């Protein structure tokens, strides 16, 4: 990427073909996905909260991440096409840095 906004927390898929990362280019921390060569960039999330710490599932078809929603930091799972978001945790504790193995 070559933008004036921040791009951070990159994670590479297990097969090395994709990169997921966080960007605040639209004023909100959201998940983005692109091919490892920098092509095909797409936005995965569009939430009122912020996303952190993305990681691919071993099959490369989903991303697990921490999301700050309603003042609570929980873990979520999303398909790499941006569909099917599932909340995995719902507790008062802050869950961060998920990994998928």
C-alpha atoms as a printed R data frame, in Angstrom:
    type eleno elety resid chain resno       x       y      z
1   ATOM     1    CA   UNK     A     1   0.000   0.000  0.000
2   ATOM     2    CA   UNK     A     2   1.037   3.589 -0.465
3   ATOM     3    CA   UNK     A     3  -1.435   5.764  1.403
4   ATOM     4    CA   UNK     A     4  -1.099   8.673  3.843
5   ATOM     5    CA   UNK     A     5  -3.257   6.774  6.363
6   ATOM     6    CA   UNK     A     6  -2.018   4.058  8.702
7   ATOM     7    CA   UNK     A     7  -1.870   0.418  7.590
8   ATOM     8    CA   UNK     A     8  -0.836  -2.047 10.304
9   ATOM     9    CA   UNK     A     9  -1.130  -5.539 11.824
10  ATOM    10    CA   UNK     A    10  -0.567  -7.465  8.572
11  ATOM    11    CA   UNK     A    11  -1.056 -11.224  8.562
12  ATOM    12    CA   UNK     A    12  -0.153 -13.535  5.677
13  ATOM    13    CA   UNK     A    13  -2.280 -16.546  4.779
14  ATOM    14    CA   UNK     A    14  -0.731 -19.965  5.414
15  ATOM    15    CA   UNK     A    15  -0.195 -20.516  1.677
16  ATOM    16    CA   UNK     A    16   1.357 -17.052  1.245
17  ATOM    17    CA   UNK     A    17  -1.177 -15.860 -1.326
18  ATOM    18    CA   UNK     A    18  -3.121 -13.252  0.680
19  ATOM    19    CA   UNK     A    19  -2.507 -10.512  3.243
20  ATOM    20    CA   UNK     A    20  -5.079  -9.171  5.698
21  ATOM    21    CA   UNK     A    21  -4.382  -5.915  7.513
22  ATOM    22    CA   UNK     A    22  -5.942  -2.993  9.364
23  ATOM    23    CA   UNK     A    23  -6.289   0.449  7.797
24  ATOM    24    CA   UNK     A    24  -7.795   3.678  9.067
25  ATOM    25    CA   UNK     A    25  -7.963   5.290  5.608
26  ATOM    26    CA   UNK     A    26 -11.677   6.071  6.045
27  ATOM    27    CA   UNK     A    27 -11.328   7.370  9.603
28  ATOM    28    CA   UNK     A    28 -12.133   4.016 11.210
29  ATOM    29    CA   UNK     A    29  -9.943   0.941 11.788
30  ATOM    30    CA   UNK     A    30 -11.276  -1.687  9.377
31  ATOM    31    CA   UNK     A    31 -10.040  -4.997  7.938
32  ATOM    32    CA   UNK     A    32  -8.726  -5.091  4.367
33  ATOM    33    CA   UNK     A    33  -7.609  -8.035  2.241
34  ATOM    34    CA   UNK     A    34  -5.319  -8.144 -0.780
35  ATOM    35    CA   UNK     A    35  -3.289 -10.593 -2.807
36  ATOM    36    CA   UNK     A    36   0.323 -10.969 -1.687
37  ATOM    37    CA   UNK     A    37   1.469  -9.044 -4.786
38  ATOM    38    CA   UNK     A    38  -0.623  -6.013 -3.727
39  ATOM    39    CA   UNK     A    39  -3.450  -6.501 -6.214
40  ATOM    40    CA   UNK     A    40  -7.133  -7.125 -5.547
41  ATOM    41    CA   UNK     A    41  -7.459  -5.013 -2.395
42  ATOM    42    CA   UNK     A    42 -10.909  -5.181 -0.778
43  ATOM    43    CA   UNK     A    43 -12.445  -3.947  2.451
44  ATOM    44    CA   UNK     A    44 -13.793  -6.766  4.635
45  ATOM    45    CA   UNK     A    45 -15.453  -4.875  7.487
46  ATOM    46    CA   UNK     A    46 -17.502  -1.730  7.870
47  ATOM    47    CA   UNK     A    47 -18.384  -1.447 11.542
48  ATOM    48    CA   UNK     A    48 -18.905   1.420 13.970
49  ATOM    49    CA   UNK     A    49 -16.201  -0.097 16.198
50  ATOM    50    CA   UNK     A    50 -12.550  -0.850 15.517
51  ATOM    51    CA   UNK     A    51 -10.820  -4.045 14.417
52  ATOM    52    CA   UNK     A    52  -7.467  -5.390 15.665
53  ATOM    53    CA   UNK     A    53  -5.112  -8.370 15.352
54  ATOM    54    CA   UNK     A    54  -6.309 -10.274 12.257
55  ATOM    55    CA   UNK     A    55  -5.168 -13.854 11.581
56  ATOM    56    CA   UNK     A    56  -6.100 -16.306  8.825
57  ATOM    57    CA   UNK     A    57  -7.653 -19.685  9.484
58  ATOM    58    CA   UNK     A    58  -5.458 -22.542  8.179
59  ATOM    59    CA   UNK     A    59  -7.674 -23.045  5.100
60  ATOM    60    CA   UNK     A    60  -7.272 -19.350  4.184
61  ATOM    61    CA   UNK     A    61 -11.018 -18.881  3.779
62  ATOM    62    CA   UNK     A    62 -11.709 -16.916  6.977
63  ATOM    63    CA   UNK     A    63 -10.084 -14.346  9.232
64  ATOM    64    CA   UNK     A    64 -10.318 -14.239 13.012
65  ATOM    65    CA   UNK     A    65  -9.875 -10.820 14.628
66  ATOM    66    CA   UNK     A    66 -10.541  -8.758 17.731
67  ATOM    67    CA   UNK     A    67 -13.303  -6.189 17.373
68  ATOM    68    CA   UNK     A    68 -14.197  -3.313 19.661
69  ATOM    69    CA   UNK     A    69 -17.989  -3.129 19.640
70  ATOM    70    CA   UNK     A    70 -20.114  -1.374 22.269
71  ATOM    71    CA   UNK     A    71 -17.072  -0.756 24.459
72  ATOM    72    CA   UNK     A    72 -16.173  -4.447 24.612
73  ATOM    73    CA   UNK     A    73 -13.280  -6.149 22.788
74  ATOM    74    CA   UNK     A    74 -14.392  -9.583 21.576
75  ATOM    75    CA   UNK     A    75 -13.273 -12.095 18.940
76  ATOM    76    CA   UNK     A    76 -14.970 -12.391 15.555
77  ATOM    77    CA   UNK     A    77 -14.682 -14.603 12.475
78  ATOM    78    CA   UNK     A    78 -15.349 -13.380  8.910
79  ATOM    79    CA   UNK     A    79 -15.163 -14.985  5.465
80  ATOM    80    CA   UNK     A    80 -12.506 -13.536  3.153
81  ATOM    81    CA   UNK     A    81 -15.267 -12.224  0.873
82  ATOM    82    CA   UNK     A    82 -16.557 -10.065  3.770
83  ATOM    83    CA   UNK     A    83 -19.661 -12.161  4.457
84  ATOM    84    CA   UNK     A    84 -20.687 -14.313  7.395
85  ATOM    85    CA   UNK     A    85 -19.330 -12.378 10.371
86  ATOM    86    CA   UNK     A    86 -19.684 -14.469 13.535
87  ATOM    87    CA   UNK     A    87 -19.039 -13.199 17.049
88  ATOM    88    CA   UNK     A    88 -17.002 -15.863 18.881
89  ATOM    89    CA   UNK     A    89 -16.820 -14.346 22.378
90  ATOM    90    CA   UNK     A    90 -19.031 -12.066 24.439
91  ATOM    91    CA   UNK     A    91 -17.522 -11.211 27.790
92  ATOM    92    CA   UNK     A    92 -16.488  -8.198 29.859
93  ATOM    93    CA   UNK     A    93 -12.827  -9.213 29.407
94  ATOM    94    CA   UNK     A    94 -10.824  -7.814 26.488
95  ATOM    95    CA   UNK     A    95  -9.902 -10.627 24.095
96  ATOM    96    CA   UNK     A    96  -6.932  -9.843 21.825
97  ATOM    97    CA   UNK     A    97  -4.370 -11.470 19.531
98  ATOM    98    CA   UNK     A    98  -6.297 -14.496 18.259
99  ATOM    99    CA   UNK     A    99  -4.530 -17.205 16.274
100 ATOM   100    CA   UNK     A   100  -6.042 -19.947 14.156
101 ATOM   101    CA   UNK     A   101  -4.245 -23.256 13.831
